[in-house]
Short mmCIF file of C-alpha atoms in Angstrom, two decimals:
data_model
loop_
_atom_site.label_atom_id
_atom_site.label_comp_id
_atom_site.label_asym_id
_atom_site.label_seq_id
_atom_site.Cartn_x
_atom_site.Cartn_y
_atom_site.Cartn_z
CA UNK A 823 -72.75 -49.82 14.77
CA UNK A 824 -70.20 -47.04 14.52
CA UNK A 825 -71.77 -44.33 16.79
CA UNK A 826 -71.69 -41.90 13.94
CA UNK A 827 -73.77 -44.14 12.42
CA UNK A 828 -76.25 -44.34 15.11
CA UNK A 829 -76.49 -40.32 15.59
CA UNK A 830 -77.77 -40.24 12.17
CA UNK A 831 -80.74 -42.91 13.03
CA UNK A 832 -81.14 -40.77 16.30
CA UNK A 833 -81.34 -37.44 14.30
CA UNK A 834 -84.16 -38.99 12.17
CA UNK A 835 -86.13 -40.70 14.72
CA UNK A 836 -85.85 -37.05 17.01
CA UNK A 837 -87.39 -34.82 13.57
CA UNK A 838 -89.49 -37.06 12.02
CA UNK A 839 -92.94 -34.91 12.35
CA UNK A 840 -91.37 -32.10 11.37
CA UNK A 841 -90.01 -34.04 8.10
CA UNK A 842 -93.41 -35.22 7.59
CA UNK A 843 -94.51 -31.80 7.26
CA UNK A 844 -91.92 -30.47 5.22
CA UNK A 845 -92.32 -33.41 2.77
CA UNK A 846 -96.38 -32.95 2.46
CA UNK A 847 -96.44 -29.83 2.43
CA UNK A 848 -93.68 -29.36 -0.36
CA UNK A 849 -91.21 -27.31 2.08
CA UNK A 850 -88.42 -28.36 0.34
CA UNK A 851 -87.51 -25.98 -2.99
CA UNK A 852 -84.78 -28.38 -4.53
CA UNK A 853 -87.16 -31.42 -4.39
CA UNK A 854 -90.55 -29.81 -5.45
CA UNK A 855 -89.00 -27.95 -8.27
CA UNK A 856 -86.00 -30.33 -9.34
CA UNK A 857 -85.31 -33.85 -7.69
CA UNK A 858 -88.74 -35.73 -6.99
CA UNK A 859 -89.28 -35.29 -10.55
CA UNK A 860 -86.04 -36.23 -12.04
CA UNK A 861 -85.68 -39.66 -9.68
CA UNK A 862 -89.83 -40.48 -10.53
CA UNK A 863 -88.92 -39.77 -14.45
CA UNK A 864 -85.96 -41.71 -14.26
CA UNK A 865 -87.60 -44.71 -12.64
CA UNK A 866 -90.47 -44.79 -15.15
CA UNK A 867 -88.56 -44.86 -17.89
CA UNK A 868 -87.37 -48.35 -16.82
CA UNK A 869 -90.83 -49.37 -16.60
CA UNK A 870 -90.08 -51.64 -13.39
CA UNK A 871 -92.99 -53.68 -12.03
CA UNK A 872 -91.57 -54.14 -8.68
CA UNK A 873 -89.92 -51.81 -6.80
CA UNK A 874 -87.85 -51.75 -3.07
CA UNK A 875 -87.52 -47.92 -1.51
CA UNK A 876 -84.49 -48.18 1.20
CA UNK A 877 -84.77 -45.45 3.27
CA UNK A 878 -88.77 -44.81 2.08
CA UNK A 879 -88.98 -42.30 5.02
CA UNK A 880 -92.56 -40.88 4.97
CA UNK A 881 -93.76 -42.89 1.89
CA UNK A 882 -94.19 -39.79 -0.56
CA UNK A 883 -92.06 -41.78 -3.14
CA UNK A 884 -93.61 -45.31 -2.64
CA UNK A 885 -96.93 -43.54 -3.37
CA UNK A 886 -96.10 -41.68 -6.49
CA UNK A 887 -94.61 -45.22 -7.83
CA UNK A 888 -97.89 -46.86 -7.01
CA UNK A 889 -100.21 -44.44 -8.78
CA UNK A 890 -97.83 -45.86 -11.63
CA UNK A 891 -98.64 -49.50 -11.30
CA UNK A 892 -95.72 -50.14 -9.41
CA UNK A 893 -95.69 -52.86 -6.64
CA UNK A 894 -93.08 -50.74 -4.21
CA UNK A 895 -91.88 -52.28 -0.98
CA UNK A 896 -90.71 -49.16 1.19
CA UNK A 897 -88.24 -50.00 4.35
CA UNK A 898 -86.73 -47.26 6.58
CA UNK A 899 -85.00 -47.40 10.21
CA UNK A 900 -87.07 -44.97 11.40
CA UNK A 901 -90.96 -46.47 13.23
CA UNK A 902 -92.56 -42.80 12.80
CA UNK A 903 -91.62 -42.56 9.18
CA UNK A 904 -93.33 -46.00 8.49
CA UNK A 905 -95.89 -45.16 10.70
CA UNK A 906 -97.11 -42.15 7.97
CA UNK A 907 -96.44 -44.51 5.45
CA UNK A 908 -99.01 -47.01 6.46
CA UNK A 909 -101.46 -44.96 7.06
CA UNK A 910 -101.41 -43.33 4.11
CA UNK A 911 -100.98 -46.86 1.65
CA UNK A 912 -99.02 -47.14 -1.48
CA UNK A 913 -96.38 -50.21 -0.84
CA UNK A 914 -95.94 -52.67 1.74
CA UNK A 915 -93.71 -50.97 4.38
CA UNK A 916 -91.58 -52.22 7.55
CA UNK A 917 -89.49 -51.10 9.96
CA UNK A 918 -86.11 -52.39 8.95
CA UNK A 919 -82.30 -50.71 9.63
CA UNK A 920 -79.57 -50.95 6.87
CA UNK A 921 -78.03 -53.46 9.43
CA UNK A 922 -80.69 -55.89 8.73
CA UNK A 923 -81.50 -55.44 5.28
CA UNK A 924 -77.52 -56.40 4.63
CA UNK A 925 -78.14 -59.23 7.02
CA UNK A 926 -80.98 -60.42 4.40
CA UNK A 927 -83.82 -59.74 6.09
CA UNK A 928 -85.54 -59.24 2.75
CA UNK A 929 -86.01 -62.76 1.18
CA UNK A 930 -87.91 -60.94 -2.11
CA UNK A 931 -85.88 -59.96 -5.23
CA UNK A 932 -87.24 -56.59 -7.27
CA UNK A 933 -86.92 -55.37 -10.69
CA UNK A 934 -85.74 -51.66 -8.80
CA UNK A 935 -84.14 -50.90 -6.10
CA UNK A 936 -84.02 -46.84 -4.73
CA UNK A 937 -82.43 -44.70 -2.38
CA UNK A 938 -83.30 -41.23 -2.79
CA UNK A 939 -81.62 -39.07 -0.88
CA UNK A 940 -81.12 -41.85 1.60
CA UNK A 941 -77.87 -43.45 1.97
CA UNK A 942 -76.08 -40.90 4.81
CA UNK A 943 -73.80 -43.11 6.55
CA UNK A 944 -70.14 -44.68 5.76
CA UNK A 945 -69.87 -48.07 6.61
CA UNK A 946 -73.88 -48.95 6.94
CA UNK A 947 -73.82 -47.46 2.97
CA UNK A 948 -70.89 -49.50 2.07
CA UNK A 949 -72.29 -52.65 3.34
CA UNK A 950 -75.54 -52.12 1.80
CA UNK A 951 -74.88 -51.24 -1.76
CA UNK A 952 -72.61 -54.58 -1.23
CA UNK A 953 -76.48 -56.36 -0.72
CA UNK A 954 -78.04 -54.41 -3.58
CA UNK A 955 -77.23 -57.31 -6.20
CA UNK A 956 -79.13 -60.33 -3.94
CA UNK A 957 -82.37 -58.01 -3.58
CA UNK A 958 -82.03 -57.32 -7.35
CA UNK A 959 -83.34 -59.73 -10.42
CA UNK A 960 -80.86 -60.34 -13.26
CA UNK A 961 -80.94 -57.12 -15.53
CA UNK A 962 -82.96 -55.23 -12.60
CA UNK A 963 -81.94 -51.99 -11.74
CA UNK A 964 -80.29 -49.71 -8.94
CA UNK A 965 -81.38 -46.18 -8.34
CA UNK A 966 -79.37 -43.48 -6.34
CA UNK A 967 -80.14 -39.82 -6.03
CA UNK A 968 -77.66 -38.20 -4.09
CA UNK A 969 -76.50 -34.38 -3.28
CA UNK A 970 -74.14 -34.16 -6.32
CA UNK A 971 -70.62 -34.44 -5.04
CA UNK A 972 -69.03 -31.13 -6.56
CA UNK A 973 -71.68 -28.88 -5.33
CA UNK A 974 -72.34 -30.83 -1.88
CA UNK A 975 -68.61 -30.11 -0.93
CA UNK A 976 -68.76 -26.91 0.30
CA UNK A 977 -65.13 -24.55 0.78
CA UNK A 978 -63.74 -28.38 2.10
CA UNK A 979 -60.90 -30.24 0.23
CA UNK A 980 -62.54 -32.94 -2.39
CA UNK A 981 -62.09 -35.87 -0.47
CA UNK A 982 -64.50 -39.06 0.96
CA UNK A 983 -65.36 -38.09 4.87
CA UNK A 984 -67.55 -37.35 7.61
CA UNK A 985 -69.28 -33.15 7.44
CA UNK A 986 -71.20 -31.85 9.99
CA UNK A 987 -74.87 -31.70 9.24
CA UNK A 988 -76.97 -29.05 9.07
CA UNK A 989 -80.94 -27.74 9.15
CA UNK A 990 -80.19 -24.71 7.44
CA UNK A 991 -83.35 -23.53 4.74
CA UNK A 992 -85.34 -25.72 7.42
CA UNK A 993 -88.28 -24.41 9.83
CA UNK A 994 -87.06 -23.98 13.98
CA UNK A 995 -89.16 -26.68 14.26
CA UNK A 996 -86.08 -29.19 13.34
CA UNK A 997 -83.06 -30.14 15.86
CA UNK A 998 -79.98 -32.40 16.11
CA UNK A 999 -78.51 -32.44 12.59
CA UNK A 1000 -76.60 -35.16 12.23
CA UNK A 1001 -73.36 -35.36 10.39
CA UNK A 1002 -73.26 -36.99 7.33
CA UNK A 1003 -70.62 -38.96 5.08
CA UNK A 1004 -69.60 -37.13 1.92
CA UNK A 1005 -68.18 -39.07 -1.25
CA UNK A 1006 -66.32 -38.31 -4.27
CA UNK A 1007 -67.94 -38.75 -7.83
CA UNK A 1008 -65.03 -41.56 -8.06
CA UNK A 1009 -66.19 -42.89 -4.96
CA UNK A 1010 -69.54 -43.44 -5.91
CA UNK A 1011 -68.53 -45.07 -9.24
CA UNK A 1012 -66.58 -47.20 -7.24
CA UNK A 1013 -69.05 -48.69 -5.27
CA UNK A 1014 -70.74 -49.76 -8.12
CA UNK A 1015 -67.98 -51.30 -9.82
CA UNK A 1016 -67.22 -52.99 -6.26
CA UNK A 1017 -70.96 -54.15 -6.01
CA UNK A 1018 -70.61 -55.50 -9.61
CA UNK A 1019 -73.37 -53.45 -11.03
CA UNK A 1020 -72.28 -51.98 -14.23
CA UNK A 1021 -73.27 -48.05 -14.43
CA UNK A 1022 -76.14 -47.53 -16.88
CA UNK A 1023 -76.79 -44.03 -16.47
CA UNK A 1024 -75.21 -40.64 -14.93
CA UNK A 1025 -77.40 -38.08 -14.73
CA UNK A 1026 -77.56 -34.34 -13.13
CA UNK A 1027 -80.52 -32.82 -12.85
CA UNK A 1028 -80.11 -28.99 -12.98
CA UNK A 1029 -81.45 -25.80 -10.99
CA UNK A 1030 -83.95 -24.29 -13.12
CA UNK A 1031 -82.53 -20.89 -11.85
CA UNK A 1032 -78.84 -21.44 -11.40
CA UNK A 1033 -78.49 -24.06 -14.35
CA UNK A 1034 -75.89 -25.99 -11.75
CA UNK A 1035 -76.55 -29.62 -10.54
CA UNK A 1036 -78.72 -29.67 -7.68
CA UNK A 1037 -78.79 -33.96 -7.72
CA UNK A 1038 -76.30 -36.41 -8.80
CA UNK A 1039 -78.61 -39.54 -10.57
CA UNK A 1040 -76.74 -42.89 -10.85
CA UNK A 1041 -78.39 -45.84 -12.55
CA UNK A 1042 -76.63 -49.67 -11.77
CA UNK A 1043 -77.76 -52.58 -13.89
CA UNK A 1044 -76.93 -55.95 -12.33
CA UNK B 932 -66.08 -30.89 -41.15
CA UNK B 933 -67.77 -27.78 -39.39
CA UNK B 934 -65.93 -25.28 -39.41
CA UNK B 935 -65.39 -24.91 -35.65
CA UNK B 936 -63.91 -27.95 -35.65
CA UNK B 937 -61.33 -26.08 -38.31
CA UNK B 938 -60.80 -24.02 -36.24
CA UNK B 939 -59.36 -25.98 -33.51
CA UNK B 940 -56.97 -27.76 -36.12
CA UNK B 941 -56.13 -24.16 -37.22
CA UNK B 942 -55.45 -23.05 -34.11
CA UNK B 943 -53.32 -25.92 -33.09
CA UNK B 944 -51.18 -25.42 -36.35
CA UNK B 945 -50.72 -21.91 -35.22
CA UNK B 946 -49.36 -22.83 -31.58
CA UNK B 947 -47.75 -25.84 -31.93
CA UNK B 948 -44.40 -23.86 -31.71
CA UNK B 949 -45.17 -21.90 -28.31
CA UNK B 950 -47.28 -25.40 -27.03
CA UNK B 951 -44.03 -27.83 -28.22
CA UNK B 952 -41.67 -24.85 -25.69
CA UNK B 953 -44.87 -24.66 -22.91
CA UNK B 954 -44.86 -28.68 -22.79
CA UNK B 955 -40.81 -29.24 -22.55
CA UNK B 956 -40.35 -26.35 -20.10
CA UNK B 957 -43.17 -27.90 -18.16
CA UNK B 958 -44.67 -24.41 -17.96
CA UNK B 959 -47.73 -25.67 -17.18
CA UNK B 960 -48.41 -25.54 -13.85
CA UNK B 961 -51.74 -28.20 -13.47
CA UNK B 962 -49.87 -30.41 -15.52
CA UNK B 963 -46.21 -30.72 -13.71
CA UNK B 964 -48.35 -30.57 -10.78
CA UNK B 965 -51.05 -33.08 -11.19
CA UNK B 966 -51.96 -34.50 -14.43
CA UNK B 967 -49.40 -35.89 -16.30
CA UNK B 968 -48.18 -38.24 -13.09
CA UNK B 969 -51.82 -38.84 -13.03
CA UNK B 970 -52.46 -40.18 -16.45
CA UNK B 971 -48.73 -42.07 -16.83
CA UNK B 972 -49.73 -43.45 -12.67
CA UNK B 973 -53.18 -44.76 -14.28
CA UNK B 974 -52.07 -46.37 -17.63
CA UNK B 975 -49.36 -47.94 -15.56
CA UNK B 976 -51.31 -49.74 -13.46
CA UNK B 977 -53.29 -51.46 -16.00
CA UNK B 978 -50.10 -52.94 -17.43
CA UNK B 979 -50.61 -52.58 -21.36
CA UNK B 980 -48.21 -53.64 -23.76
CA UNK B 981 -49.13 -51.61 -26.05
CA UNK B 982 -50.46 -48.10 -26.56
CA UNK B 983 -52.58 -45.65 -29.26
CA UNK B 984 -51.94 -42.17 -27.97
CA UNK B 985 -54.81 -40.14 -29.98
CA UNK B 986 -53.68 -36.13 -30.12
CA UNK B 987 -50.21 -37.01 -29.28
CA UNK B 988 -49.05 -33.40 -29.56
CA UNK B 989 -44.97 -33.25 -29.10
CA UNK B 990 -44.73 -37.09 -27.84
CA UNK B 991 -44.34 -36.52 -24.00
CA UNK B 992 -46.42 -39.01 -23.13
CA UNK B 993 -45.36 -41.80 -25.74
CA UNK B 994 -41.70 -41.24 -24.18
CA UNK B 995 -42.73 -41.61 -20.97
CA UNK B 996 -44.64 -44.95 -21.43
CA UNK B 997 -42.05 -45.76 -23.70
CA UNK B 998 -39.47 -45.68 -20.66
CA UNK B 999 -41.90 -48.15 -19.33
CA UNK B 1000 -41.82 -50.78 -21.56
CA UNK B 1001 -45.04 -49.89 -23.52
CA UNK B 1002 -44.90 -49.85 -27.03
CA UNK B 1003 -46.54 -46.61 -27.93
CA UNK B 1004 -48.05 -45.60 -31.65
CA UNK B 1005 -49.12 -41.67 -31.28
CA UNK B 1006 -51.19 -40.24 -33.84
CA UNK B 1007 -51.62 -35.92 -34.24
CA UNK B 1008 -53.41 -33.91 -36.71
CA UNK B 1009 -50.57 -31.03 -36.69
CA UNK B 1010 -47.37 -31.82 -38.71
CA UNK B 1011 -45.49 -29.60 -36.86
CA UNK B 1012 -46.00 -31.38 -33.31
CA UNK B 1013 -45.68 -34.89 -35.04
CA UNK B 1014 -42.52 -33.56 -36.42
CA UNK B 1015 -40.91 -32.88 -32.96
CA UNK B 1016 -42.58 -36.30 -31.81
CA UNK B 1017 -40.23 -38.14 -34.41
CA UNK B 1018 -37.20 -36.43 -33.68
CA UNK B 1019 -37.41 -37.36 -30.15
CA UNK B 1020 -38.53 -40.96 -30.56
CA UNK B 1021 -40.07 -42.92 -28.00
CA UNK B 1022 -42.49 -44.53 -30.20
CA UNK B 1023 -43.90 -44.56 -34.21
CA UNK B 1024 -45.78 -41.09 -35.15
CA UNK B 1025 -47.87 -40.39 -37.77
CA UNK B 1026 -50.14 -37.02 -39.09
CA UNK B 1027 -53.39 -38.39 -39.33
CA UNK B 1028 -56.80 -36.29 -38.32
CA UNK B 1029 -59.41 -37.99 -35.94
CA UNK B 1030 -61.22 -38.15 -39.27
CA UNK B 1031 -59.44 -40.43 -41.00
CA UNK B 1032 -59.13 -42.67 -37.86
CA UNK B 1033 -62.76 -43.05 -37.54
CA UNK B 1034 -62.56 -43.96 -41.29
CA UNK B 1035 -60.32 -47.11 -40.61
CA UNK B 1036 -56.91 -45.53 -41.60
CA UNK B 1037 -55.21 -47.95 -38.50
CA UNK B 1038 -55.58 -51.15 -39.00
CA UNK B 1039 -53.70 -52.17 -35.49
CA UNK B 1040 -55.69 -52.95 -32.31
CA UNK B 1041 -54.01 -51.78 -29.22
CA UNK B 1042 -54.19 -52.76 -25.55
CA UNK B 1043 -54.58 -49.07 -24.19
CA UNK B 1044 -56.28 -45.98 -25.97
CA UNK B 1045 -55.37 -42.82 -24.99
CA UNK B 1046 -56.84 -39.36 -25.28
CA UNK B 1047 -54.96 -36.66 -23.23
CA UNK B 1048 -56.32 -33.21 -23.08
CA UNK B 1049 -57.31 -34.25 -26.77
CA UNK B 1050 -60.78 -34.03 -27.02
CA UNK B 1051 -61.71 -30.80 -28.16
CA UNK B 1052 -64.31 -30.81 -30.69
CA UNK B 1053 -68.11 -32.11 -31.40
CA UNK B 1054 -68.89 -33.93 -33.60
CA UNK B 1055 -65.64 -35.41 -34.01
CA UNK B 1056 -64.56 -36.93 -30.83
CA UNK B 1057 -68.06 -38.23 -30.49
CA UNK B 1058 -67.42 -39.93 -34.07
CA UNK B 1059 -63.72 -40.76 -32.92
CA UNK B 1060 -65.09 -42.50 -29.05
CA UNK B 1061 -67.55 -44.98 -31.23
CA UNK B 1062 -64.26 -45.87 -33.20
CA UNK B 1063 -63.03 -46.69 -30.09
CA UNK B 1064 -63.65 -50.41 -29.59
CA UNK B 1065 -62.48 -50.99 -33.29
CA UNK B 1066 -58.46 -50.14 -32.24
CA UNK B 1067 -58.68 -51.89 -28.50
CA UNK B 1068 -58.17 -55.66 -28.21
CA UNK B 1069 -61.21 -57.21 -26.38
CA UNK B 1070 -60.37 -56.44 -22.42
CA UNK B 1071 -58.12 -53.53 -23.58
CA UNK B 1072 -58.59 -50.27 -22.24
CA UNK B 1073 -59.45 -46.87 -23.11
CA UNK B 1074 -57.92 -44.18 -21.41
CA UNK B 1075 -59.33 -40.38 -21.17
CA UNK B 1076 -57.88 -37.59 -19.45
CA UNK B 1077 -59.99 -33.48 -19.45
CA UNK B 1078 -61.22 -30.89 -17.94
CA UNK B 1079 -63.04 -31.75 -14.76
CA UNK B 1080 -66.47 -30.30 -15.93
CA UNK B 1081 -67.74 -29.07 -12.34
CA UNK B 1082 -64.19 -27.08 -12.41
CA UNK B 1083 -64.09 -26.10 -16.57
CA UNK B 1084 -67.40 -24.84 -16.75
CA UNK B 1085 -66.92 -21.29 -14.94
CA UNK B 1086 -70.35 -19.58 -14.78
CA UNK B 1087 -72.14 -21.20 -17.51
CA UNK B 1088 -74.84 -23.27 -17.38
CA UNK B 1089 -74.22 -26.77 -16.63
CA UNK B 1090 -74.42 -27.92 -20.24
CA UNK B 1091 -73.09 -29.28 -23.53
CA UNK B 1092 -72.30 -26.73 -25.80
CA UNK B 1093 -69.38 -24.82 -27.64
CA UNK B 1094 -67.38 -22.58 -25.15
CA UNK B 1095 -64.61 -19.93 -26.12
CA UNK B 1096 -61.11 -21.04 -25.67
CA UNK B 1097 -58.50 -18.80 -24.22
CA UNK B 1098 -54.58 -19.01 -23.37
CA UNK B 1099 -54.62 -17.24 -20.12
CA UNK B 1100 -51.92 -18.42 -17.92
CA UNK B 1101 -49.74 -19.02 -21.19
CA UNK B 1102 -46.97 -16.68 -22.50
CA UNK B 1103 -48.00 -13.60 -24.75
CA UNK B 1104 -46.38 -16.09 -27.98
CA UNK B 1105 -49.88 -17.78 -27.74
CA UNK B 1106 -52.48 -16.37 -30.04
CA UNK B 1107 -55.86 -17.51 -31.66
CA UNK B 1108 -57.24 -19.99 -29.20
CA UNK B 1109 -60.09 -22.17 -30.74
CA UNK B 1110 -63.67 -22.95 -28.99
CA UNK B 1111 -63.95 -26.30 -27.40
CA UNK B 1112 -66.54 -28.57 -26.94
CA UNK B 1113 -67.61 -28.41 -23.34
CA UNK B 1114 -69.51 -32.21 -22.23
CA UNK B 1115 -71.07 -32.44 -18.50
CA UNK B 1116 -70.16 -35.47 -16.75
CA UNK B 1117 -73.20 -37.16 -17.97
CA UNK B 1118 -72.40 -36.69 -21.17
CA UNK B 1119 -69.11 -38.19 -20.71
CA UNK B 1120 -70.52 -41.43 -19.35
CA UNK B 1121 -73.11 -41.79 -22.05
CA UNK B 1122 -70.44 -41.64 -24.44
CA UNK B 1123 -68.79 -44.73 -23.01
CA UNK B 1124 -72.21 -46.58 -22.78
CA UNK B 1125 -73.17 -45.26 -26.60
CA UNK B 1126 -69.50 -46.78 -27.65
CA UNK B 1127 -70.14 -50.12 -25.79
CA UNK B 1128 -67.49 -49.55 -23.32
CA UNK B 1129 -67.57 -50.25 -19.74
CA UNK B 1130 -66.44 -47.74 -17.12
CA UNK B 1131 -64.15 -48.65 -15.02
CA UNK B 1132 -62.54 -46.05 -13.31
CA UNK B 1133 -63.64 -42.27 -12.52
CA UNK B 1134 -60.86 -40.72 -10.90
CA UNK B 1135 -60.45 -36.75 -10.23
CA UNK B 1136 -56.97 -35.59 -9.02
CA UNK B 1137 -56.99 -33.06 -6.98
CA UNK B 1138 -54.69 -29.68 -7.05
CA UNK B 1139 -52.33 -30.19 -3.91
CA UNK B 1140 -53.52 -26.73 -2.65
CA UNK B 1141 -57.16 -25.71 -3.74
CA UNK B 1142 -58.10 -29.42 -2.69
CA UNK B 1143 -60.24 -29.21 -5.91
CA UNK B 1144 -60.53 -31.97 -8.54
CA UNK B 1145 -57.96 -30.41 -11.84
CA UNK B 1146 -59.35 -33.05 -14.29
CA UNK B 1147 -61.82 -35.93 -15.09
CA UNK B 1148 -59.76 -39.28 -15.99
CA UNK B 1149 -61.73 -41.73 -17.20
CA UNK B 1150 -61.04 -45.59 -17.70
CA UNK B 1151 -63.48 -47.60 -20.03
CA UNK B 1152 -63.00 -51.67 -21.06
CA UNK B 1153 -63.57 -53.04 -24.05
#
């Protein structure tokens, strides 16, 4: 694993209690008032009986699909994240890296598959979305939310690559930001067309306040 | 047809004189720069015999795929830009409005659409897109170049709706600009799906010095 790759897992594993917290306790402005409501709505609306959360973290997701009727399977690299999860119930959940859910660890197919705010990394994100298909039924769907490209970017030229991370609008409590890989609206699209999933839906949930895109929603059909 | 959409044909009528002079002197900057090489660069690539070029204007474009090979029929609702179009050849011209194209007045099918800076109104480009499939050849290709909508939008909210037009950056001959039709990217995508098209490309070229996407180009199969 590229060691870029592997500062983001350490990053994670180092603030998970403090993500905990700011998850439960609704820390977060752009998710409470804007994103877990646009990627739940979206989901719904394909009425999936099964679901797979890559990158679950905590489980908040897993559980709101669940009080849905929703079978959801949540994995996430992280043993503290999946840890919370447990406890609190919702989906099945293990303890699985990117690495190994591209090596097929997963022998179930689902009728949805999501990463919310999940896929970070370069090549571990390429080689997944490659996987999404197998771990997909025929006509089953693929669910990314994502920081939306144009507003993501920053003063920095418009172009696929590694940015530093940052904690900023965080509590002190969190450390050791990791960097993270940015991609192009074309990129994106891209990796669906490469994955052979065919691009249902582009969505962009907006600020309430700013009326700008705070999410960038993609929806793949196999 | 509502009347703003008159207005844009009105407008157009008015220009065409200063626009045919703007276009030949290549006075505008985003275009010599970045867009034309990036629409001629795309088309290219795809190889198509043959060619619809919808708002044609003065017949730039048609020359230059004509100097390619591609046979190139380009279609304008101003007489006055079709005019110039047919005096410097490069491919057949006709005056017909996007109204009578969505009404069947072609009866060709084509290998390659294309709409360059050309969709500018409501209700009829979103008549003219479901036309769409009706000129291509099954696997042919639609072709649409605009305004990057994270870039066009300025500080507006982040949504459909009419927006004022304006001629800044263009000589003082230019008067009466038109309102245009302003789509998000969503909206852009869910006019390909709504048409039956499949996306195939999202590209955004970038301006060589701000680093920042100029324009949306969007490639859709039939």
């Amino acid at each position: 694993m590229h060691s870029t790759e592997q500062q983001i897992i350490h990053s994670w594993n180092k603030n998970a209690g403090p993500w905990i917290r700011a998850v439960q306790e609704e820390q977060i402005e752009s998710r409470k008032l804007v994103t877990n409501q646009a990627i739940i709505a979206t989901i719904l609306r394909y009425r999936p009986p099964t679901a797979l959360d890559l990158g679950c973290g905590e489980g908040w997701l897993a559980r709101q699909l669940a009080t849905h009727g929703i079978r959801v399977m949540g994995v996430d690299a992280v043993p503290a994240l999946i840890e919370n999860a447990n406890r609190l119930g919702g989906g099945e959940f293990a303890v699985y890296a990117y690495e190994q859910i591209v090596n097929g660890v997963l022998n179930n197919q689902f009728a949805a598959v999501v990463c919310n705010f999940s896929l970070l990394g370069k090549e571990s994100v390429d080689h997944l979305i490659r996987q999404i298909p197998a771990l997909l039924h025929d006509g089953g769907h693929l669910f990314i939310q994502t920081l939306h490209p144009l507003m993501a970017g920053g003063d920095a030229p418009y172009q696929d690559g590694w940015r530093s991370g940052s904690w900023a609008g965080f509590s002190a409590e969190f450390s050791d930001p990791a960097p993270w890989y940015f991609r192009t609206m074309g990129t994106w699209i891209k990796l669906f067309r490469d994955s052979k999933l065919t691009l249902t839906e582009l969505l962009e949930p907006l600020h309430p306040n700013t009326g700008k895109p705070v999410s960038l929603l993609l929806v793949g059909t196999k």
